[in-house]
Amino acid sequence: DSGVTQTPKHLITATGQRVTLRCSPRSGDLSVYWYQQSLDQGLQFLIQYYNGEERAKGNILERFSAQQFPDLHSELNLSSLELGDSALYFCASSSGYTSTDTQYFGPGTRLTVL
Amino acid sequence: AQTVTQSQPEMSVQEAETVTLSCTYDTSENNYYLFWYKQPPSRQMILVIRQEAYKQQNATENRFSVNFQKAAKSFSLKISDSQLGDTAMYFCALTNAGKSTFGDGTTLTVKP
């Protein structure tokens, strides 16, 4: 158990809908990272937040947005969902924001878009 | 842009034997870090080992070690005394300025 929690574990929705994935980092960690793992694209870095501020951005679509709240939990919002958005979404956390910091991954949220 | 390539989609090894997983990368940065992650059937991502690019000494964690060749941009993972619990997908990753790039993974099967 990494100490990172993600809810829900599974989510099934329809195309065009909007969903919110939630992540609680390990106690004391200030950084949260979001990743998407789909069958045909491997693991893709989406975005990083540190202490409420966006720090780094990867291949995140404009239909996706994220934020980190004062209590350090983070939410990833996915809108206008398409079939291709079906994937496992991981959240990871680390104590700092530099590349030296070990990222601890949550168990993931499996999103299925029908 | 940074890229990470794992050229071996699948590998297998006999229990107690040694196996090496390959990873090559490309980046224009000097200050970066390299990681190997393990993803067992549970899909949990587990850090196996990490290497700072500025360190010449290869990292070692128990049965896991790396062969880091900076000039060749190569970062292979050696697993010694393979155990059945090592069966998993292994991802090589490069992190720079908070951005991480992962390879496509190598599925390792340890056979009894």
JSON list of C-alpha atoms in Angstrom, two decimals:
[
{"chain": "A", "resi": 1, "resn": "ASP", "atom": "CA", "xyz": [0.00, 0.00, 0.00]},
{"chain": "A", "resi": 2, "resn": "SER", "atom": "CA", "xyz": [1.62, 3.24, -1.22]},
{"chain": "A", "resi": 3, "resn": "GLY", "atom": "CA", "xyz": [-0.53, 5.53, 0.94]},
{"chain": "A", "resi": 4, "resn": "VAL", "atom": "CA", "xyz": [-2.02, 7.22, -2.12]},
{"chain": "A", "resi": 5, "resn": "THR", "atom": "CA", "xyz": [-5.76, 6.72, -2.45]},
{"chain": "A", "resi": 6, "resn": "GLN", "atom": "CA", "xyz": [-7.88, 7.10, -5.54]},
{"chain": "A", "resi": 7, "resn": "THR", "atom": "CA", "xyz": [-11.64, 7.03, -5.93]},
{"chain": "A", "resi": 8, "resn": "PRO", "atom": "CA", "xyz": [-13.57, 5.54, -7.51]},
{"chain": "A", "resi": 9, "resn": "LYS", "atom": "CA", "xyz": [-11.85, 2.29, -8.42]},
{"chain": "A", "resi": 10, "resn": "HIS", "atom": "CA", "xyz": [-14.04, 1.76, -11.44]},
{"chain": "A", "resi": 11, "resn": "LEU", "atom": "CA", "xyz": [-16.17, 4.13, -13.47]},
{"chain": "A", "resi": 12, "resn": "ILE", "atom": "CA", "xyz": [-18.41, 3.31, -16.40]},
{"chain": "A", "resi": 13, "resn": "THR", "atom": "CA", "xyz": [-19.99, 6.13, -18.34]},
{"chain": "A", "resi": 14, "resn": "ALA", "atom": "CA", "xyz": [-21.21, 7.09, -21.78]},
{"chain": "A", "resi": 15, "resn": "THR", "atom": "CA", "xyz": [-19.67, 9.17, -24.52]},
{"chain": "A", "resi": 16, "resn": "GLY", "atom": "CA", "xyz": [-20.20, 12.89, -24.11]},
{"chain": "A", "resi": 17, "resn": "GLN", "atom": "CA", "xyz": [-20.40, 12.70, -20.34]},
{"chain": "A", "resi": 18, "resn": "ARG", "atom": "CA", "xyz": [-18.19, 14.31, -17.70]},
{"chain": "A", "resi": 19, "resn": "VAL", "atom": "CA", "xyz": [-16.51, 12.56, -14.78]},
{"chain": "A", "resi": 20, "resn": "THR", "atom": "CA", "xyz": [-14.30, 13.52, -11.86]},
{"chain": "A", "resi": 21, "resn": "LEU", "atom": "CA", "xyz": [-11.53, 11.35, -10.50]},
{"chain": "A", "resi": 22, "resn": "ARG", "atom": "CA", "xyz": [-10.22, 12.01, -7.03]},
{"chain": "A", "resi": 23, "resn": "CYS", "atom": "CA", "xyz": [-6.80, 11.49, -5.49]},
{"chain": "A", "resi": 24, "resn": "SER", "atom": "CA", "xyz": [-5.51, 11.87, -1.96]},
{"chain": "A", "resi": 25, "resn": "PRO", "atom": "CA", "xyz": [-1.72, 11.99, -1.70]},
{"chain": "A", "resi": 26, "resn": "ARG", "atom": "CA", "xyz": [0.40, 10.35, 0.96]},
{"chain": "A", "resi": 27, "resn": "SER", "atom": "CA", "xyz": [0.48, 12.21, 4.23]},
{"chain": "A", "resi": 28, "resn": "GLY", "atom": "CA", "xyz": [3.02, 15.01, 3.96]},
{"chain": "A", "resi": 29, "resn": "ASP", "atom": "CA", "xyz": [3.38, 14.90, 0.18]},
{"chain": "A", "resi": 30, "resn": "LEU", "atom": "CA", "xyz": [2.84, 18.21, -1.59]},
{"chain": "A", "resi": 31, "resn": "SER", "atom": "CA", "xyz": [3.04, 17.09, -5.22]},
{"chain": "A", "resi": 32, "resn": "VAL", "atom": "CA", "xyz": [0.40, 15.22, -7.15]},
{"chain": "A", "resi": 33, "resn": "TYR", "atom": "CA", "xyz": [0.84, 13.79, -10.63]},
{"chain": "A", "resi": 34, "resn": "TRP", "atom": "CA", "xyz": [-1.77, 12.38, -13.01]},
{"chain": "A", "resi": 35, "resn": "TYR", "atom": "CA", "xyz": [-1.08, 9.68, -15.60]},
{"chain": "A", "resi": 36, "resn": "GLN", "atom": "CA", "xyz": [-3.17, 7.91, -18.19]},
{"chain": "A", "resi": 37, "resn": "GLN", "atom": "CA", "xyz": [-2.48, 4.30, -19.10]},
{"chain": "A", "resi": 38, "resn": "SER", "atom": "CA", "xyz": [-4.34, 3.07, -22.15]},
{"chain": "A", "resi": 39, "resn": "LEU", "atom": "CA", "xyz": [-3.80, -0.16, -24.05]},
{"chain": "A", "resi": 40, "resn": "ASP", "atom": "CA", "xyz": [-2.37, 1.40, -27.18]},
{"chain": "A", "resi": 41, "resn": "GLN", "atom": "CA", "xyz": [-0.46, 4.35, -25.72]},
{"chain": "A", "resi": 42, "resn": "GLY", "atom": "CA", "xyz": [1.27, 3.06, -22.66]},
{"chain": "A", "resi": 43, "resn": "LEU", "atom": "CA", "xyz": [1.67, 5.34, -19.67]},
{"chain": "A", "resi": 44, "resn": "GLN", "atom": "CA", "xyz": [1.31, 9.05, -20.41]},
{"chain": "A", "resi": 45, "resn": "PHE", "atom": "CA", "xyz": [2.10, 11.88, -18.03]},
{"chain": "A", "resi": 46, "resn": "LEU", "atom": "CA", "xyz": [-0.75, 14.35, -17.90]},
{"chain": "A", "resi": 47, "resn": "ILE", "atom": "CA", "xyz": [-0.06, 17.02, -15.30]},
{"chain": "A", "resi": 48, "resn": "GLN", "atom": "CA", "xyz": [1.67, 17.81, -12.00]},
{"chain": "A", "resi": 49, "resn": "TYR", "atom": "CA", "xyz": [0.56, 20.05, -9.15]},
{"chain": "A", "resi": 50, "resn": "TYR", "atom": "CA", "xyz": [2.66, 21.20, -6.26]},
{"chain": "A", "resi": 51, "resn": "ASN", "atom": "CA", "xyz": [1.06, 22.73, -3.21]},
{"chain": "A", "resi": 52, "resn": "GLY", "atom": "CA", "xyz": [-1.94, 23.89, -5.20]},
{"chain": "A", "resi": 53, "resn": "GLU", "atom": "CA", "xyz": [-0.06, 25.25, -8.21]},
{"chain": "A", "resi": 54, "resn": "GLU", "atom": "CA", "xyz": [0.39, 23.66, -11.61]},
{"chain": "A", "resi": 55, "resn": "ARG", "atom": "CA", "xyz": [4.08, 22.75, -12.04]},
{"chain": "A", "resi": 56, "resn": "ALA", "atom": "CA", "xyz": [4.37, 20.68, -15.20]},
{"chain": "A", "resi": 57, "resn": "LYS", "atom": "CA", "xyz": [2.13, 19.78, -18.06]},
{"chain": "A", "resi": 58, "resn": "GLY", "atom": "CA", "xyz": [2.32, 16.76, -20.31]},
{"chain": "A", "resi": 59, "resn": "ASN", "atom": "CA", "xyz": [0.01, 15.38, -22.96]},
{"chain": "A", "resi": 60, "resn": "ILE", "atom": "CA", "xyz": [-3.20, 16.54, -21.35]},
{"chain": "A", "resi": 61, "resn": "LEU", "atom": "CA", "xyz": [-6.13, 17.18, -23.67]},
{"chain": "A", "resi": 62, "resn": "GLU", "atom": "CA", "xyz": [-8.05, 20.44, -23.48]},
{"chain": "A", "resi": 63, "resn": "ARG", "atom": "CA", "xyz": [-11.14, 18.44, -22.48]},
{"chain": "A", "resi": 64, "resn": "PHE", "atom": "CA", "xyz": [-9.28, 17.41, -19.34]},
{"chain": "A", "resi": 65, "resn": "SER", "atom": "CA", "xyz": [-8.52, 19.64, -16.40]},
{"chain": "A", "resi": 66, "resn": "ALA", "atom": "CA", "xyz": [-7.15, 19.17, -12.92]},
{"chain": "A", "resi": 67, "resn": "GLN", "atom": "CA", "xyz": [-6.75, 21.03, -9.72]},
{"chain": "A", "resi": 68, "resn": "GLN", "atom": "CA", "xyz": [-5.22, 20.59, -6.30]},
{"chain": "A", "resi": 69, "resn": "PHE", "atom": "CA", "xyz": [-7.12, 21.84, -3.30]},
{"chain": "A", "resi": 70, "resn": "PRO", "atom": "CA", "xyz": [-5.84, 23.45, -0.07]},
{"chain": "A", "resi": 71, "resn": "ASP", "atom": "CA", "xyz": [-6.03, 20.09, 1.70]},
{"chain": "A", "resi": 72, "resn": "LEU", "atom": "CA", "xyz": [-3.75, 18.79, -1.10]},
{"chain": "A", "resi": 73, "resn": "HIS", "atom": "CA", "xyz": [-6.17, 16.32, -2.59]},
{"chain": "A", "resi": 74, "resn": "SER", "atom": "CA", "xyz": [-6.51, 16.56, -6.33]},
{"chain": "A", "resi": 75, "resn": "GLU", "atom": "CA", "xyz": [-9.24, 16.05, -8.86]},
{"chain": "A", "resi": 76, "resn": "LEU", "atom": "CA", "xyz": [-8.98, 15.23, -12.54]},
{"chain": "A", "resi": 77, "resn": "ASN", "atom": "CA", "xyz": [-11.99, 16.31, -14.57]},
{"chain": "A", "resi": 78, "resn": "LEU", "atom": "CA", "xyz": [-12.65, 14.63, -17.89]},
{"chain": "A", "resi": 79, "resn": "SER", "atom": "CA", "xyz": [-15.37, 16.10, -20.11]},
{"chain": "A", "resi": 80, "resn": "SER", "atom": "CA", "xyz": [-16.97, 15.36, -23.48]},
{"chain": "A", "resi": 81, "resn": "LEU", "atom": "CA", "xyz": [-15.77, 11.82, -23.04]},
{"chain": "A", "resi": 82, "resn": "GLU", "atom": "CA", "xyz": [-14.85, 9.73, -26.06]},
{"chain": "A", "resi": 83, "resn": "LEU", "atom": "CA", "xyz": [-14.38, 5.99, -26.44]},
{"chain": "A", "resi": 84, "resn": "GLY", "atom": "CA", "xyz": [-10.64, 6.55, -26.63]},
{"chain": "A", "resi": 85, "resn": "ASP", "atom": "CA", "xyz": [-10.59, 8.02, -23.13]},
{"chain": "A", "resi": 86, "resn": "SER", "atom": "CA", "xyz": [-11.15, 4.55, -21.71]},
{"chain": "A", "resi": 87, "resn": "ALA", "atom": "CA", "xyz": [-8.03, 3.89, -19.67]},
{"chain": "A", "resi": 88, "resn": "LEU", "atom": "CA", "xyz": [-6.52, 3.39, -16.25]},
{"chain": "A", "resi": 89, "resn": "TYR", "atom": "CA", "xyz": [-5.86, 6.76, -14.63]},
{"chain": "A", "resi": 90, "resn": "PHE", "atom": "CA", "xyz": [-3.13, 6.85, -12.03]},
{"chain": "A", "resi": 91, "resn": "CYS", "atom": "CA", "xyz": [-2.38, 9.47, -9.46]},
{"chain": "A", "resi": 92, "resn": "ALA", "atom": "CA", "xyz": [1.04, 9.63, -7.85]},
{"chain": "A", "resi": 93, "resn": "SER", "atom": "CA", "xyz": [2.42, 11.82, -5.10]},
{"chain": "A", "resi": 94, "resn": "SER", "atom": "CA", "xyz": [5.83, 12.93, -3.91]},
{"chain": "A", "resi": 95, "resn": "SER", "atom": "CA", "xyz": [7.14, 15.09, -1.13]},
{"chain": "A", "resi": 96, "resn": "GLY", "atom": "CA", "xyz": [8.64, 17.78, -3.37]},
{"chain": "A", "resi": 97, "resn": "TYR", "atom": "CA", "xyz": [8.44, 18.78, -7.00]},
{"chain": "A", "resi": 98, "resn": "THR", "atom": "CA", "xyz": [11.85, 18.01, -8.36]},
{"chain": "A", "resi": 99, "resn": "SER", "atom": "CA", "xyz": [12.89, 15.09, -10.50]},
{"chain": "A", "resi": 100, "resn": "THR", "atom": "CA", "xyz": [14.73, 13.57, -7.55]},
{"chain": "A", "resi": 101, "resn": "ASP", "atom": "CA", "xyz": [11.54, 12.91, -5.67]},
{"chain": "A", "resi": 102, "resn": "THR", "atom": "CA", "xyz": [10.23, 9.38, -5.70]},
{"chain": "A", "resi": 103, "resn": "GLN", "atom": "CA", "xyz": [6.68, 9.19, -6.92]},
{"chain": "A", "resi": 104, "resn": "TYR", "atom": "CA", "xyz": [4.32, 6.83, -5.13]},
{"chain": "A", "resi": 105, "resn": "PHE", "atom": "CA", "xyz": [1.46, 5.60, -7.24]},
{"chain": "A", "resi": 106, "resn": "GLY", "atom": "CA", "xyz": [-2.13, 5.02, -6.22]},
{"chain": "A", "resi": 107, "resn": "PRO", "atom": "CA", "xyz": [-4.09, 1.93, -7.29]},
{"chain": "A", "resi": 108, "resn": "GLY", "atom": "CA", "xyz": [-5.65, 3.74, -10.24]},
{"chain": "A", "resi": 109, "resn": "THR", "atom": "CA", "xyz": [-9.18, 4.43, -11.46]},
{"chain": "A", "resi": 110, "resn": "ARG", "atom": "CA", "xyz": [-10.35, 2.34, -14.38]},
{"chain": "A", "resi": 111, "resn": "LEU", "atom": "CA", "xyz": [-12.56, 4.42, -16.66]},
{"chain": "A", "resi": 112, "resn": "THR", "atom": "CA", "xyz": [-14.70, 2.72, -19.27]},
{"chain": "A", "resi": 113, "resn": "VAL", "atom": "CA", "xyz": [-16.50, 4.90, -21.80]},
{"chain": "A", "resi": 114, "resn": "LEU", "atom": "CA", "xyz": [-19.30, 3.14, -23.66]},
{"chain": "B", "resi": 1, "resn": "ALA", "atom": "CA", "xyz": [11.17, 16.24, -26.47]},
{"chain": "B", "resi": 2, "resn": "GLN", "atom": "CA", "xyz": [12.32, 13.22, -24.56]},
{"chain": "B", "resi": 3, "resn": "THR", "atom": "CA", "xyz": [11.76, 9.62, -25.61]},
{"chain": "B", "resi": 4, "resn": "VAL", "atom": "CA", "xyz": [12.14, 6.25, -23.92]},
{"chain": "B", "resi": 5, "resn": "THR", "atom": "CA", "xyz": [12.36, 3.01, -25.86]},
{"chain": "B", "resi": 6, "resn": "GLN", "atom": "CA", "xyz": [12.02, -0.52, -24.56]},
{"chain": "B", "resi": 7, "resn": "SER", "atom": "CA", "xyz": [12.77, -2.83, -27.45]},
{"chain": "B", "resi": 8, "resn": "GLN", "atom": "CA", "xyz": [11.72, -6.08, -25.78]},
{"chain": "B", "resi": 9, "resn": "PRO", "atom": "CA", "xyz": [7.92, -6.37, -25.54]},
{"chain": "B", "resi": 10, "resn": "GLU", "atom": "CA", "xyz": [8.15, -9.75, -23.81]},
{"chain": "B", "resi": 11, "resn": "MET", "atom": "CA", "xyz": [10.80, -11.76, -22.03]},
{"chain": "B", "resi": 12, "resn": "SER", "atom": "CA", "xyz": [10.91, -14.90, -19.94]},
{"chain": "B", "resi": 13, "resn": "VAL", "atom": "CA", "xyz": [13.40, -16.34, -17.49]},
{"chain": "B", "resi": 14, "resn": "GLN", "atom": "CA", "xyz": [13.70, -19.44, -15.37]},
{"chain": "B", "resi": 15, "resn": "GLU", "atom": "CA", "xyz": [13.33, -19.06, -11.65]},
{"chain": "B", "resi": 16, "resn": "ALA", "atom": "CA", "xyz": [16.69, -18.33, -9.95]},
{"chain": "B", "resi": 17, "resn": "GLU", "atom": "CA", "xyz": [18.26, -17.20, -13.23]},
{"chain": "B", "resi": 18, "resn": "THR", "atom": "CA", "xyz": [19.35, -13.69, -14.21]},
{"chain": "B", "resi": 19, "resn": "VAL", "atom": "CA", "xyz": [17.62, -11.53, -16.79]},
{"chain": "B", "resi": 20, "resn": "THR", "atom": "CA", "xyz": [18.39, -8.11, -18.25]},
{"chain": "B", "resi": 21, "resn": "LEU", "atom": "CA", "xyz": [15.75, -5.72, -19.56]},
{"chain": "B", "resi": 22, "resn": "SER", "atom": "CA", "xyz": [16.85, -3.06, -22.03]},
{"chain": "B", "resi": 23, "resn": "CYS", "atom": "CA", "xyz": [15.98, 0.62, -22.15]},
{"chain": "B", "resi": 24, "resn": "THR", "atom": "CA", "xyz": [17.31, 3.44, -24.27]},
{"chain": "B", "resi": 25, "resn": "TYR", "atom": "CA", "xyz": [16.33, 7.07, -24.07]},
{"chain": "B", "resi": 26, "resn": "ASP", "atom": "CA", "xyz": [16.88, 10.40, -25.67]},
{"chain": "B", "resi": 27, "resn": "THR", "atom": "CA", "xyz": [16.88, 13.81, -24.06]},
{"chain": "B", "resi": 28, "resn": "SER", "atom": "CA", "xyz": [18.65, 17.08, -24.62]},
{"chain": "B", "resi": 29, "resn": "GLU", "atom": "CA", "xyz": [18.79, 17.75, -20.90]},
{"chain": "B", "resi": 30, "resn": "ASN", "atom": "CA", "xyz": [21.74, 17.11, -18.64]},
{"chain": "B", "resi": 31, "resn": "ASN", "atom": "CA", "xyz": [19.90, 16.92, -15.36]},
{"chain": "B", "resi": 32, "resn": "TYR", "atom": "CA", "xyz": [17.44, 14.04, -15.37]},
{"chain": "B", "resi": 33, "resn": "TYR", "atom": "CA", "xyz": [16.58, 10.90, -13.50]},
{"chain": "B", "resi": 34, "resn": "LEU", "atom": "CA", "xyz": [15.86, 7.40, -14.67]},
{"chain": "B", "resi": 35, "resn": "PHE", "atom": "CA", "xyz": [13.53, 4.89, -13.07]},
{"chain": "B", "resi": 36, "resn": "TRP", "atom": "CA", "xyz": [12.38, 1.34, -13.43]},
{"chain": "B", "resi": 37, "resn": "TYR", "atom": "CA", "xyz": [8.83, 0.60, -12.31]},
{"chain": "B", "resi": 38, "resn": "LYS", "atom": "CA", "xyz": [7.16, -2.77, -11.92]},
{"chain": "B", "resi": 39, "resn": "GLN", "atom": "CA", "xyz": [3.47, -3.30, -12.65]},
{"chain": "B", "resi": 40, "resn": "PRO", "atom": "CA", "xyz": [2.25, -6.74, -11.52]},
{"chain": "B", "resi": 41, "resn": "PRO", "atom": "CA", "xyz": [-1.15, -8.12, -12.56]},
{"chain": "B", "resi": 42, "resn": "SER", "atom": "CA", "xyz": [-2.73, -6.04, -9.79]},
{"chain": "B", "resi": 43, "resn": "ARG", "atom": "CA", "xyz": [-1.81, -3.00, -11.99]},
{"chain": "B", "resi": 44, "resn": "GLN", "atom": "CA", "xyz": [-0.20, -1.22, -9.04]},
{"chain": "B", "resi": 45, "resn": "MET", "atom": "CA", "xyz": [2.88, 0.76, -10.13]},
{"chain": "B", "resi": 46, "resn": "ILE", "atom": "CA", "xyz": [5.84, 0.00, -7.88]},
{"chain": "B", "resi": 47, "resn": "LEU", "atom": "CA", "xyz": [9.19, 1.76, -7.97]},
{"chain": "B", "resi": 48, "resn": "VAL", "atom": "CA", "xyz": [12.00, -0.77, -8.42]},
{"chain": "B", "resi": 49, "resn": "ILE", "atom": "CA", "xyz": [15.09, 1.38, -8.71]},
{"chain": "B", "resi": 50, "resn": "ARG", "atom": "CA", "xyz": [16.20, 4.88, -9.68]},
{"chain": "B", "resi": 51, "resn": "GLN", "atom": "CA", "xyz": [19.37, 6.45, -11.05]},
{"chain": "B", "resi": 52, "resn": "GLU", "atom": "CA", "xyz": [20.49, 10.05, -11.01]},
{"chain": "B", "resi": 53, "resn": "ALA", "atom": "CA", "xyz": [22.05, 10.97, -14.36]},
{"chain": "B", "resi": 54, "resn": "TYR", "atom": "CA", "xyz": [24.90, 12.88, -12.70]},
{"chain": "B", "resi": 55, "resn": "LYS", "atom": "CA", "xyz": [26.03, 9.81, -10.78]},
{"chain": "B", "resi": 56, "resn": "GLN", "atom": "CA", "xyz": [28.40, 7.45, -12.53]},
{"chain": "B", "resi": 57, "resn": "GLN", "atom": "CA", "xyz": [27.90, 4.66, -10.03]},
{"chain": "B", "resi": 58, "resn": "ASN", "atom": "CA", "xyz": [25.19, 2.22, -11.01]},
{"chain": "B", "resi": 59, "resn": "ALA", "atom": "CA", "xyz": [22.28, 1.96, -8.60]},
{"chain": "B", "resi": 60, "resn": "THR", "atom": "CA", "xyz": [21.59, -1.32, -6.81]},
{"chain": "B", "resi": 61, "resn": "GLU", "atom": "CA", "xyz": [18.60, -2.46, -4.75]},
{"chain": "B", "resi": 62, "resn": "ASN", "atom": "CA", "xyz": [18.97, -6.00, -3.45]},
{"chain": "B", "resi": 63, "resn": "ARG", "atom": "CA", "xyz": [18.49, -8.31, -6.48]},
{"chain": "B", "resi": 64, "resn": "PHE", "atom": "CA", "xyz": [17.94, -5.39, -8.84]},
{"chain": "B", "resi": 65, "resn": "SER", "atom": "CA", "xyz": [20.75, -3.40, -10.44]},
{"chain": "B", "resi": 66, "resn": "VAL", "atom": "CA", "xyz": [21.13, -1.14, -13.40]},
{"chain": "B", "resi": 67, "resn": "ASN", "atom": "CA", "xyz": [23.74, -0.65, -16.08]},
{"chain": "B", "resi": 68, "resn": "PHE", "atom": "CA", "xyz": [23.68, 3.07, -16.79]},
{"chain": "B", "resi": 69, "resn": "GLN", "atom": "CA", "xyz": [25.63, 4.16, -19.86]},
{"chain": "B", "resi": 70, "resn": "LYS", "atom": "CA", "xyz": [25.10, 7.91, -20.12]},
{"chain": "B", "resi": 71, "resn": "ALA", "atom": "CA", "xyz": [26.98, 8.46, -23.37]},
{"chain": "B", "resi": 72, "resn": "ALA", "atom": "CA", "xyz": [25.06, 5.66, -25.04]},
{"chain": "B", "resi": 73, "resn": "LYS", "atom": "CA", "xyz": [21.81, 6.78, -23.36]},
{"chain": "B", "resi": 74, "resn": "SER", "atom": "CA", "xyz": [21.19, 3.28, -22.16]},
{"chain": "B", "resi": 75, "resn": "PHE", "atom": "CA", "xyz": [19.66, 2.19, -18.86]},
{"chain": "B", "resi": 76, "resn": "SER", "atom": "CA", "xyz": [19.20, -1.56, -18.51]},
{"chain": "B", "resi": 77, "resn": "LEU", "atom": "CA", "xyz": [17.78, -3.42, -15.52]},
{"chain": "B", "resi": 78, "resn": "LYS", "atom": "CA", "xyz": [19.31, -6.65, -14.28]},
{"chain": "B", "resi": 79, "resn": "ILE", "atom": "CA", "xyz": [17.29, -8.95, -12.07]},
{"chain": "B", "resi": 80, "resn": "SER", "atom": "CA", "xyz": [19.33, -11.60, -10.31]},
{"chain": "B", "resi": 81, "resn": "ASP", "atom": "CA", "xyz": [17.98, -14.78, -8.73]},
{"chain": "B", "resi": 82, "resn": "SER", "atom": "CA", "xyz": [14.59, -14.24, -10.43]},
{"chain": "B", "resi": 83, "resn": "GLN", "atom": "CA", "xyz": [11.56, -15.11, -8.34]},
{"chain": "B", "resi": 84, "resn": "LEU", "atom": "CA", "xyz": [8.03, -15.99, -9.39]},
{"chain": "B", "resi": 85, "resn": "GLY", "atom": "CA", "xyz": [6.87, -12.74, -7.80]},
{"chain": "B", "resi": 86, "resn": "ASP", "atom": "CA", "xyz": [8.99, -10.80, -10.28]},
{"chain": "B", "resi": 87, "resn": "THR", "atom": "CA", "xyz": [6.49, -11.67, -13.01]},
{"chain": "B", "resi": 88, "resn": "ALA", "atom": "CA", "xyz": [5.16, -8.28, -14.11]},
{"chain": "B", "resi": 89, "resn": "MET", "atom": "CA", "xyz": [5.37, -5.58, -16.70]},
{"chain": "B", "resi": 90, "resn": "TYR", "atom": "CA", "xyz": [8.44, -3.40, -16.24]},
{"chain": "B", "resi": 91, "resn": "PHE", "atom": "CA", "xyz": [8.52, 0.22, -17.33]},
{"chain": "B", "resi": 92, "resn": "CYS", "atom": "CA", "xyz": [11.56, 2.38, -17.84]},
{"chain": "B", "resi": 93, "resn": "ALA", "atom": "CA", "xyz": [10.96, 6.09, -17.22]},
{"chain": "B", "resi": 94, "resn": "LEU", "atom": "CA", "xyz": [12.86, 9.35, -17.56]},
{"chain": "B", "resi": 95, "resn": "THR", "atom": "CA", "xyz": [11.96, 12.39, -15.47]},
{"chain": "B", "resi": 96, "resn": "ASN", "atom": "CA", "xyz": [13.10, 15.93, -16.09]},
{"chain": "B", "resi": 97, "resn": "ALA", "atom": "CA", "xyz": [11.63, 19.13, -14.66]},
{"chain": "B", "resi": 98, "resn": "GLY", "atom": "CA", "xyz": [8.68, 17.25, -13.29]},
{"chain": "B", "resi": 99, "resn": "LYS", "atom": "CA", "xyz": [7.74, 15.64, -16.60]},
{"chain": "B", "resi": 100, "resn": "SER", "atom": "CA", "xyz": [8.01, 11.89, -16.87]},
{"chain": "B", "resi": 101, "resn": "THR", "atom": "CA", "xyz": [8.21, 9.86, -20.06]},
{"chain": "B", "resi": 102, "resn": "PHE", "atom": "CA", "xyz": [7.64, 6.12, -19.92]},
{"chain": "B", "resi": 103, "resn": "GLY", "atom": "CA", "xyz": [8.62, 3.35, -22.30]},
{"chain": "B", "resi": 104, "resn": "ASP", "atom": "CA", "xyz": [6.01, 0.95, -23.64]},
{"chain": "B", "resi": 105, "resn": "GLY", "atom": "CA", "xyz": [7.00, -1.69, -21.13]},
{"chain": "B", "resi": 106, "resn": "THR", "atom": "CA", "xyz": [8.46, -5.20, -21.12]},
{"chain": "B", "resi": 107, "resn": "THR", "atom": "CA", "xyz": [6.34, -8.09, -19.91]},
{"chain": "B", "resi": 108, "resn": "LEU", "atom": "CA", "xyz": [8.54, -10.41, -17.88]},
{"chain": "B", "resi": 109, "resn": "THR", "atom": "CA", "xyz": [7.45, -13.94, -17.06]},
{"chain": "B", "resi": 110, "resn": "VAL", "atom": "CA", "xyz": [9.40, -15.95, -14.50]},
{"chain": "B", "resi": 111, "resn": "LYS", "atom": "CA", "xyz": [8.94, -19.66, -15.09]},
{"chain": "B", "resi": 112, "resn": "PRO", "atom": "CA", "xyz": [9.17, -22.25, -12.31]}
]
